Short mmCIF file of C-alpha atoms in Angstrom, two decimals:
data_model
loop_
_atom_site.label_atom_id
_atom_site.label_comp_id
_atom_site.label_asym_id
_atom_site.label_seq_id
_atom_site.Cartn_x
_atom_site.Cartn_y
_atom_site.Cartn_z
CA MET A 1 0.05 0.07 0.12
CA LEU A 2 2.93 2.35 0.59
CA ASP A 3 3.60 2.46 -3.20
CA ILE A 4 0.20 4.37 -3.76
CA LEU A 5 -0.07 5.86 -0.09
CA PRO A 6 0.66 9.29 -0.82
CA ILE A 7 -2.03 9.65 -3.98
CA ALA A 8 -4.56 8.05 -1.42
CA VAL A 9 -4.03 10.44 1.17
CA SER A 10 -4.21 13.47 -1.40
CA ARG A 11 -7.56 12.42 -2.82
CA LEU A 12 -8.91 11.71 0.72
CA PHE A 13 -7.92 14.96 2.01
CA ASP A 14 -8.09 17.18 -1.21
CA SER A 15 -8.90 20.62 0.12
CA GLU A 16 -11.25 21.35 -2.58
CA GLU A 17 -12.82 18.06 -3.52
CA PRO A 18 -11.84 15.36 -1.07
CA GLN A 19 -13.05 11.58 -2.68
CA ASP A 20 -13.65 8.13 -0.98
CA VAL A 21 -11.04 5.72 -2.30
CA ALA A 22 -10.63 2.04 -2.38
CA VAL A 23 -7.51 0.47 -2.23
CA ALA A 24 -6.52 -3.52 -3.20
CA THR A 25 -3.50 -4.81 -1.64
CA ILE A 26 -1.79 -8.19 -2.40
CA ILE A 27 -1.47 -9.66 1.16
CA GLU A 28 -0.56 -13.21 0.01
CA THR A 29 1.03 -14.97 -2.94
CA GLU A 30 1.46 -18.44 -4.37
CA GLY A 31 3.70 -19.71 -6.94
CA SER A 32 4.70 -17.66 -9.91
CA VAL A 33 2.90 -14.15 -9.67
CA PRO A 34 3.97 -10.81 -11.55
CA LEU A 35 4.30 -8.51 -8.54
CA PRO A 36 4.82 -9.20 -4.80
CA ALA A 37 2.83 -8.82 -1.74
CA GLY A 38 2.44 -5.16 -0.58
CA THR A 39 1.70 -4.15 -4.20
CA SER A 40 -1.49 -2.08 -4.50
CA MET A 41 -3.96 -0.52 -6.54
CA LEU A 42 -6.13 2.59 -5.91
CA VAL A 43 -9.75 3.07 -7.37
CA ASP A 44 -11.42 6.65 -6.54
CA ALA A 45 -15.00 7.41 -6.75
CA ALA A 46 -14.77 8.72 -10.46
CA GLY A 47 -13.45 5.29 -11.35
CA ARG A 48 -9.84 6.16 -11.97
CA ILE A 49 -7.17 3.58 -11.37
CA VAL A 50 -3.66 4.20 -10.08
CA GLY A 51 -1.29 1.35 -9.99
CA SER A 52 -1.39 -2.33 -11.03
CA LEU A 53 -1.62 -5.67 -9.33
CA THR A 54 -0.87 -7.98 -11.98
CA GLY A 55 -0.17 -6.22 -15.07
CA GLY A 56 -3.59 -6.82 -16.51
CA CYS A 57 -4.58 -10.33 -15.55
CA VAL A 58 -7.10 -9.45 -12.90
CA GLU A 59 -7.37 -5.85 -13.05
CA GLY A 60 -10.83 -5.83 -14.49
CA ALA A 61 -12.11 -7.95 -11.47
CA VAL A 62 -10.46 -6.11 -8.99
CA LEU A 63 -11.72 -3.03 -10.34
CA GLU A 64 -15.40 -4.25 -9.83
CA ALA A 65 -14.45 -5.33 -6.41
CA CYS A 66 -13.11 -1.79 -5.46
CA GLN A 67 -16.37 -0.10 -6.96
CA ASP A 68 -18.47 -2.66 -4.82
CA ALA A 69 -16.56 -1.67 -1.59
CA LEU A 70 -16.87 2.13 -2.34
CA ALA A 71 -20.64 1.28 -2.63
CA THR A 72 -20.99 -0.74 0.57
CA GLY A 73 -18.26 0.51 2.66
CA ASP A 74 -17.38 -3.20 3.36
CA ALA A 75 -13.72 -4.58 3.16
CA SER A 76 -13.13 -7.99 1.85
CA VAL A 77 -10.20 -10.38 0.87
CA GLN A 78 -10.62 -12.08 -2.60
CA GLY A 79 -8.50 -14.65 -4.21
CA PHE A 80 -7.45 -15.03 -7.79
CA GLY A 81 -5.65 -17.73 -9.52
CA TYR A 82 -5.11 -19.62 -12.64
CA SER A 83 -8.05 -22.16 -13.42
CA ASP A 84 -7.07 -25.29 -15.23
CA GLU A 85 -10.78 -25.98 -15.90
CA ASP A 86 -11.60 -22.56 -17.63
CA ALA A 87 -8.65 -20.76 -19.09
CA PHE A 88 -10.70 -17.71 -19.53
CA ALA A 89 -11.94 -17.43 -15.91
CA VAL A 90 -10.51 -14.46 -13.86
CA GLY A 91 -7.10 -15.50 -13.06
CA LEU A 92 -3.52 -15.56 -13.50
CA MET A 93 -1.95 -16.73 -16.69
CA CYS A 94 1.51 -17.08 -15.07
CA GLY A 95 -0.18 -20.02 -12.98
CA GLY A 96 0.16 -18.64 -9.52
CA ARG A 97 -2.32 -17.07 -6.99
CA ILE A 98 -2.90 -13.97 -4.88
CA ASP A 99 -5.03 -13.01 -2.14
CA VAL A 100 -6.09 -9.18 -2.05
CA LEU A 101 -7.54 -7.20 0.64
CA ILE A 102 -10.04 -4.80 -0.70
CA GLN A 103 -10.53 -1.68 1.53
CA PRO A 104 -12.73 1.19 1.23
CA PHE A 105 -11.69 4.73 2.80
CA ARG A 106 -14.12 7.74 3.23
CA ALA A 107 -12.98 11.23 2.34
CA GLY A 108 -11.53 12.74 5.42
CA CYS A 109 -11.35 9.50 7.45
CA SER A 110 -8.98 9.38 10.39
CA GLY A 111 -8.20 5.43 9.81
CA LEU A 112 -5.61 6.20 7.12
CA ARG A 113 -2.60 8.52 7.74
CA ALA A 114 0.61 9.40 5.92
CA GLU A 115 3.89 10.31 7.83
CA SER A 116 6.92 11.89 6.09
CA GLU A 117 8.57 8.52 6.08
CA PRO A 118 6.19 5.88 6.50
CA VAL A 119 7.92 2.56 7.15
CA ALA A 120 5.08 0.09 7.66
CA VAL A 121 1.16 -0.15 7.14
CA MET A 122 -0.79 -2.45 9.18
CA LEU A 123 -4.08 -3.60 7.69
CA ARG A 124 -6.55 -5.67 9.53
CA LEU A 125 -8.47 -8.38 7.75
CA PRO A 126 -12.23 -7.77 7.73
CA SER A 127 -14.04 -7.97 11.18
CA ASP A 128 -17.46 -7.75 12.49
CA ASP A 129 -16.80 -4.13 13.72
CA ALA A 130 -17.50 -2.00 10.43
CA HIS A 131 -16.46 1.23 12.26
CA ALA A 132 -12.82 -0.04 13.63
CA PRO A 133 -10.03 1.88 11.68
CA ALA A 134 -8.86 -0.11 8.90
CA ALA A 135 -5.19 0.70 8.65
CA ALA A 136 -2.70 2.46 10.60
CA VAL A 137 0.59 3.94 9.09
CA CYS A 138 3.73 4.12 11.52
CA GLY A 139 6.59 6.40 10.74
CA ALA A 140 10.19 5.85 11.04
CA ALA A 141 12.86 8.24 10.10
CA GLY A 142 16.48 7.17 9.58
CA GLY A 143 18.30 5.00 7.15
CA GLU A 144 18.42 1.90 8.99
CA VAL A 145 15.41 -0.38 9.27
CA SER A 146 14.95 0.46 12.97
CA GLY A 147 11.40 1.22 12.86
CA PRO A 148 9.09 2.75 15.38
CA SER A 149 9.57 1.34 19.40
CA THR A 150 7.33 -1.47 20.65
CA ASP A 151 5.33 1.46 22.51
CA ALA A 152 4.79 3.27 19.43
CA LEU A 153 3.48 0.31 17.44
CA ALA A 154 1.42 -0.75 20.45
CA VAL A 155 -0.55 2.73 20.31
CA SER A 156 -0.97 2.31 16.44
CA LEU A 157 -2.16 -1.08 16.74
CA ASP A 158 -4.55 -0.45 19.86
CA PRO A 159 -7.60 0.35 17.70
CA LEU A 160 -6.95 -2.88 15.51
CA VAL A 161 -6.36 -5.69 17.82
CA PRO A 162 -8.14 -6.59 21.28
CA GLU A 163 -6.19 -5.10 24.44
CA ALA A 164 -5.30 -8.62 25.56
CA VAL A 165 -2.85 -9.18 22.53
CA VAL A 166 -1.58 -5.60 21.77
CA GLU A 167 1.70 -6.23 23.33
CA THR A 168 2.41 -9.48 21.43
CA ALA A 169 1.32 -7.88 18.07
CA ALA A 170 3.65 -5.04 18.56
CA GLN A 171 6.58 -7.29 19.16
CA ARG A 172 5.76 -9.32 16.12
CA VAL A 173 5.08 -6.41 13.92
CA GLY A 174 8.44 -4.68 15.27
CA ALA A 175 10.29 -7.86 14.19
CA PHE A 176 8.91 -7.79 11.05
CA ILE A 177 9.85 -4.18 10.36
CA ARG A 178 13.53 -4.67 11.83
CA GLY A 179 13.90 -7.42 9.23
CA GLY A 180 12.68 -5.28 6.30
CA ARG A 181 9.78 -7.90 5.68
CA THR A 182 6.61 -7.76 3.93
CA GLY A 183 3.76 -10.25 4.81
CA SER A 184 1.02 -11.47 7.06
CA ILE A 185 1.32 -12.20 10.91
CA ARG A 186 -1.32 -14.37 12.52
CA LEU A 187 -1.99 -13.95 16.16
CA ALA A 188 -3.90 -16.68 18.22
CA PRO A 189 -7.20 -15.28 19.45
CA PRO A 190 -7.57 -13.77 22.90
CA GLU A 191 -9.20 -15.79 25.66
CA GLY A 192 -12.90 -16.52 24.61
CA GLY A 193 -12.09 -15.62 20.96
CA SER A 194 -12.61 -18.38 18.03
CA GLU A 195 -10.99 -16.49 15.16
CA PRO A 196 -7.38 -15.84 14.75
CA ILE A 197 -6.23 -12.19 14.22
CA GLU A 198 -4.36 -11.45 11.00
CA LEU A 199 -2.34 -8.45 10.27
CA PHE A 200 -0.79 -7.65 7.04
CA VAL A 201 2.68 -5.54 7.46
CA GLU A 202 4.41 -3.79 4.48
CA THR A 203 7.67 -2.29 5.20
CA ARG A 204 9.68 0.21 3.09
CA ILE A 205 13.16 1.16 3.81
CA GLU A 206 15.30 3.76 2.16
CA PRO A 207 16.13 2.72 -1.45
CA ALA A 208 19.46 0.89 -2.12
CA HIS A 209 22.28 3.37 -2.97
CA LEU A 210 23.94 3.17 -6.40
CA LEU A 211 27.35 5.05 -6.66
CA VAL A 212 28.50 5.56 -10.24
CA VAL A 213 32.13 6.70 -10.31
CA GLY A 214 32.65 8.94 -13.40
CA ALA A 215 30.63 11.48 -15.56
CA ASN A 216 30.45 10.36 -19.09
CA ALA A 217 28.33 8.76 -21.68
CA PHE A 218 28.38 5.41 -20.17
CA SER A 219 27.44 6.85 -16.52
CA LEU A 220 24.50 8.92 -17.88
CA ALA A 221 23.07 5.77 -19.82
CA LEU A 222 23.56 3.82 -16.61
CA VAL A 223 21.61 6.61 -14.65
CA GLU A 224 18.82 6.62 -17.09
CA ALA A 225 18.61 2.70 -17.02
CA ALA A 226 18.49 2.48 -13.33
CA ARG A 227 15.94 5.30 -12.42
CA PRO A 228 12.99 2.84 -12.83
CA LEU A 229 14.49 0.54 -10.18
CA GLY A 230 13.77 3.13 -7.66
CA LEU A 231 17.44 3.36 -6.40
CA ARG A 232 19.29 6.09 -4.63
CA ILE A 233 21.67 7.22 -7.52
CA THR A 234 24.74 9.44 -7.05
CA VAL A 235 27.24 10.24 -9.67
CA CYS A 236 30.75 11.39 -8.48
CA ASP A 237 33.47 12.86 -10.52
CA PRO A 238 36.27 15.41 -9.46
CA ARG A 239 36.10 17.41 -12.72
CA PRO A 240 34.09 20.68 -12.54
CA SER A 241 33.38 20.59 -16.21
CA PHE A 242 31.88 17.05 -16.17
CA ALA A 243 30.25 17.01 -12.39
CA ASP A 244 27.19 19.02 -13.58
CA GLN A 245 23.92 18.38 -11.80
CA ILE A 246 22.01 19.53 -14.98
CA SER A 247 23.71 17.10 -17.26
CA VAL A 248 22.72 14.13 -15.33
CA PRO A 249 19.19 14.34 -14.40
CA GLY A 250 17.83 11.71 -11.93
CA ALA A 251 20.73 11.53 -9.87
CA GLU A 252 22.75 13.32 -7.21
CA VAL A 253 25.92 14.63 -8.56
CA VAL A 254 29.16 15.09 -6.32
CA ARG A 255 32.23 17.15 -7.31
CA ALA A 256 34.81 15.26 -5.47
CA TRP A 257 37.56 12.75 -5.67
CA PRO A 258 35.64 9.52 -5.59
CA HIS A 259 37.77 7.68 -2.98
CA ARG A 260 37.46 10.58 -0.46
CA PHE A 261 33.80 11.02 -1.00
CA LEU A 262 33.35 7.17 -0.69
CA ASN A 263 35.30 7.10 2.51
CA GLU A 264 33.23 9.92 4.01
CA ALA A 265 29.79 8.67 3.11
CA ALA A 266 30.54 5.28 4.14
CA ALA A 267 31.63 6.50 7.59
CA THR A 268 28.39 8.18 7.91
CA GLY A 269 26.35 4.97 6.97
CA GLU A 270 25.45 5.85 3.46
CA PHE A 271 26.41 2.64 1.99
CA ASP A 272 25.13 -0.88 3.34
CA THR A 273 25.13 -4.35 2.39
CA ARG A 274 22.33 -3.51 -0.36
CA SER A 275 24.62 -0.68 -2.06
CA MET A 276 26.43 -0.82 -5.59
CA ILE A 277 29.33 0.84 -6.82
CA CYS A 278 30.26 0.94 -10.32
CA VAL A 279 33.41 2.54 -11.29
CA LEU A 280 33.14 3.83 -15.06
CA SER A 281 35.85 6.40 -15.13
CA HIS A 282 38.42 4.43 -16.88
CA ASP A 283 41.15 6.50 -15.39
CA PRO A 284 43.73 4.56 -13.39
CA LYS A 285 44.49 7.46 -10.65
CA VAL A 286 40.53 7.57 -10.23
CA ASP A 287 40.06 3.93 -10.45
CA ILE A 288 42.55 2.39 -8.22
CA PRO A 289 41.99 4.57 -4.98
CA THR A 290 38.20 4.28 -5.22
CA LEU A 291 38.21 0.46 -5.84
CA ALA A 292 40.83 -0.07 -3.03
CA VAL A 293 38.09 1.87 -0.57
CA ALA A 294 35.16 0.15 -2.29
CA LEU A 295 36.69 -3.43 -2.09
CA ASP A 296 37.14 -2.83 1.65
CA LEU A 297 33.42 -2.07 2.28
CA ASP A 298 30.55 -4.60 3.08
CA VAL A 299 28.29 -3.81 -0.06
CA ALA A 300 26.34 -5.74 -2.75
CA TYR A 301 28.44 -5.16 -5.74
CA VAL A 302 31.44 -3.55 -7.10
CA GLY A 303 32.11 -3.31 -10.59
CA ALA A 304 34.70 -1.63 -12.79
CA MET A 305 34.64 -0.78 -16.66
CA GLY A 306 37.52 -1.38 -19.05
CA SER A 307 39.02 -4.07 -21.44
CA ARG A 308 40.37 -7.41 -20.18
CA ARG A 309 43.83 -6.01 -20.47
CA SER A 310 43.02 -3.09 -18.58
CA ASP A 311 41.53 -5.48 -15.85
CA ARG A 312 44.77 -7.27 -15.55
CA ASP A 313 46.73 -4.04 -15.14
CA ARG A 314 43.97 -2.77 -12.74
CA ARG A 315 44.20 -5.94 -10.49
CA ALA A 316 47.92 -5.84 -10.47
CA ALA A 317 47.98 -2.30 -9.33
CA LEU A 318 45.10 -3.18 -6.47
CA ARG A 319 47.47 -6.08 -5.13
CA GLU A 320 50.35 -3.35 -4.94
CA ALA A 321 48.11 -1.01 -3.32
CA GLY A 322 47.46 -3.66 -0.62
CA VAL A 323 44.22 -5.14 -1.60
CA ALA A 324 43.87 -8.84 -0.48
CA SER A 325 42.95 -11.61 -2.96
CA PRO A 326 39.43 -12.37 -1.14
CA ALA A 327 38.51 -8.68 -1.71
CA LEU A 328 39.73 -8.65 -5.43
CA ALA A 329 37.84 -11.84 -5.92
CA ARG A 330 34.60 -9.41 -5.34
CA LEU A 331 35.46 -7.45 -8.20
CA HIS A 332 33.22 -7.47 -11.34
CA SER A 333 35.51 -6.57 -14.01
CA PRO A 334 35.26 -6.03 -16.70
CA ILE A 335 31.80 -4.66 -15.64
CA GLY A 336 28.52 -6.41 -17.05
CA LEU A 337 27.27 -9.42 -18.49
CA HIS A 338 28.58 -10.66 -22.03
CA LEU A 339 25.95 -9.61 -24.29
CA GLU A 340 28.03 -8.25 -27.23
CA THR A 341 27.26 -4.72 -26.10
CA PHE A 342 28.66 -1.49 -27.79
CA THR A 343 26.48 1.68 -27.21
CA PRO A 344 26.18 3.35 -23.77
CA ALA A 345 22.83 2.13 -23.64
CA GLU A 346 23.45 -1.35 -24.24
CA VAL A 347 26.53 -1.46 -21.77
CA ALA A 348 23.88 -0.01 -19.29
CA VAL A 349 21.64 -2.80 -19.65
CA SER A 350 24.45 -5.53 -19.35
CA ILE A 351 25.78 -3.62 -16.17
CA LEU A 352 22.19 -3.62 -14.43
CA ALA A 353 21.72 -7.37 -15.52
CA GLU A 354 24.80 -8.39 -13.85
CA ILE A 355 23.76 -6.56 -10.74
CA LEU A 356 20.39 -8.14 -10.71
CA ALA A 357 21.99 -11.46 -11.13
CA VAL A 358 24.39 -11.09 -8.29
CA ARG A 359 21.88 -9.63 -5.93
CA GLY A 360 19.61 -12.63 -6.97
CA GLY A 361 22.53 -15.09 -5.99
CA ARG A 362 23.00 -16.02 -9.54
CA ARG A 363 26.37 -17.59 -10.43
CA GLN A 364 25.32 -18.42 -14.31
CA VAL A 365 22.70 -16.58 -16.21
CA VAL A 366 20.84 -18.55 -18.76
CA PRO A 367 17.47 -17.74 -20.60
CA LEU A 368 14.16 -18.87 -18.97
CA SER A 369 13.38 -20.79 -21.89
CA ASP A 370 16.50 -22.89 -21.44
CA GLU A 371 15.67 -23.60 -17.65
CA ARG A 372 14.09 -26.81 -16.78
CA GLU A 373 11.93 -27.08 -13.69
CA ASP A 374 14.45 -29.23 -11.64
CA SER A 375 17.49 -26.73 -12.78
CA PRO A 376 19.73 -25.95 -9.91
CA LEU A 377 19.80 -22.24 -11.31
CA ARG A 378 16.15 -21.84 -10.68
#
């Protein structure tokens, strides 16, 4: 829900014409599905749609469910999956299954609110109490996934769950947030209750940081290609004529020696285990000190552009600079997958493909059409 939360709030509390909205959120998935749990789609009173749950497979049925929720004020959970008996039934052609929580929100309602940096939204599954708030959004600032305190969570959860289980719910939700997880939590019913309590927790952490070293045609292409991934992108170059914010839209531009910037930024926690560093400067006096720092950091990916000959020279220089063999083994150089790329745009695709493969733990990458169901690469 966090993906469309700002839009939902803007329409609910529009100063001139506040509108009712219905939000459909994927709360459970099974098998192959296009988008993960937490993905949402919004439908307003005028029938306008924001977002997508499956890229088109079940959007028509979800639209009808949202319109019904707006008309009745009732929340519901609906399942959609592929039907072997009727391939034209409403379902997912990819073969998976999703459970979708449909929730109506009245204009100006107090049950939904947005903080400056929301980290999680808790949605209660339908209950007999139609007047209970449907959602609570908890805010947490900072780069680490620390989340709100247990006491703060308990306050937010108090309207949603019975008093007897508030503390347990807050502890479970807090653990989800600290782990950066999204999914459903089931709590045992309080004494005298018969039905378990279910909460859906969605966590949003700050985007992973992509540092691109060197401002040139290749870095500009990489920034353009990486923008849709929702990353925080920084381009660093020491040359005043090249480190120009206007020339690199979509990225922070830092005019500094990259190894100094990297040292300072790492010391303040701007790089973590999800971060990626791509050295595209192709200049030894920039590359060597930057890579020496980068390979000493616990980041997800470090790559450097250049030919195989320049890679051999670069690795020799890094050894002379004191970089140990285990650290050198983490260097992806020459950068990118071997896709016979030539233009900057093509090279950018090969770099991002390698980054995604590394993030996914892939040692080898093959076409999906070549993979068998029992393949160890799956």
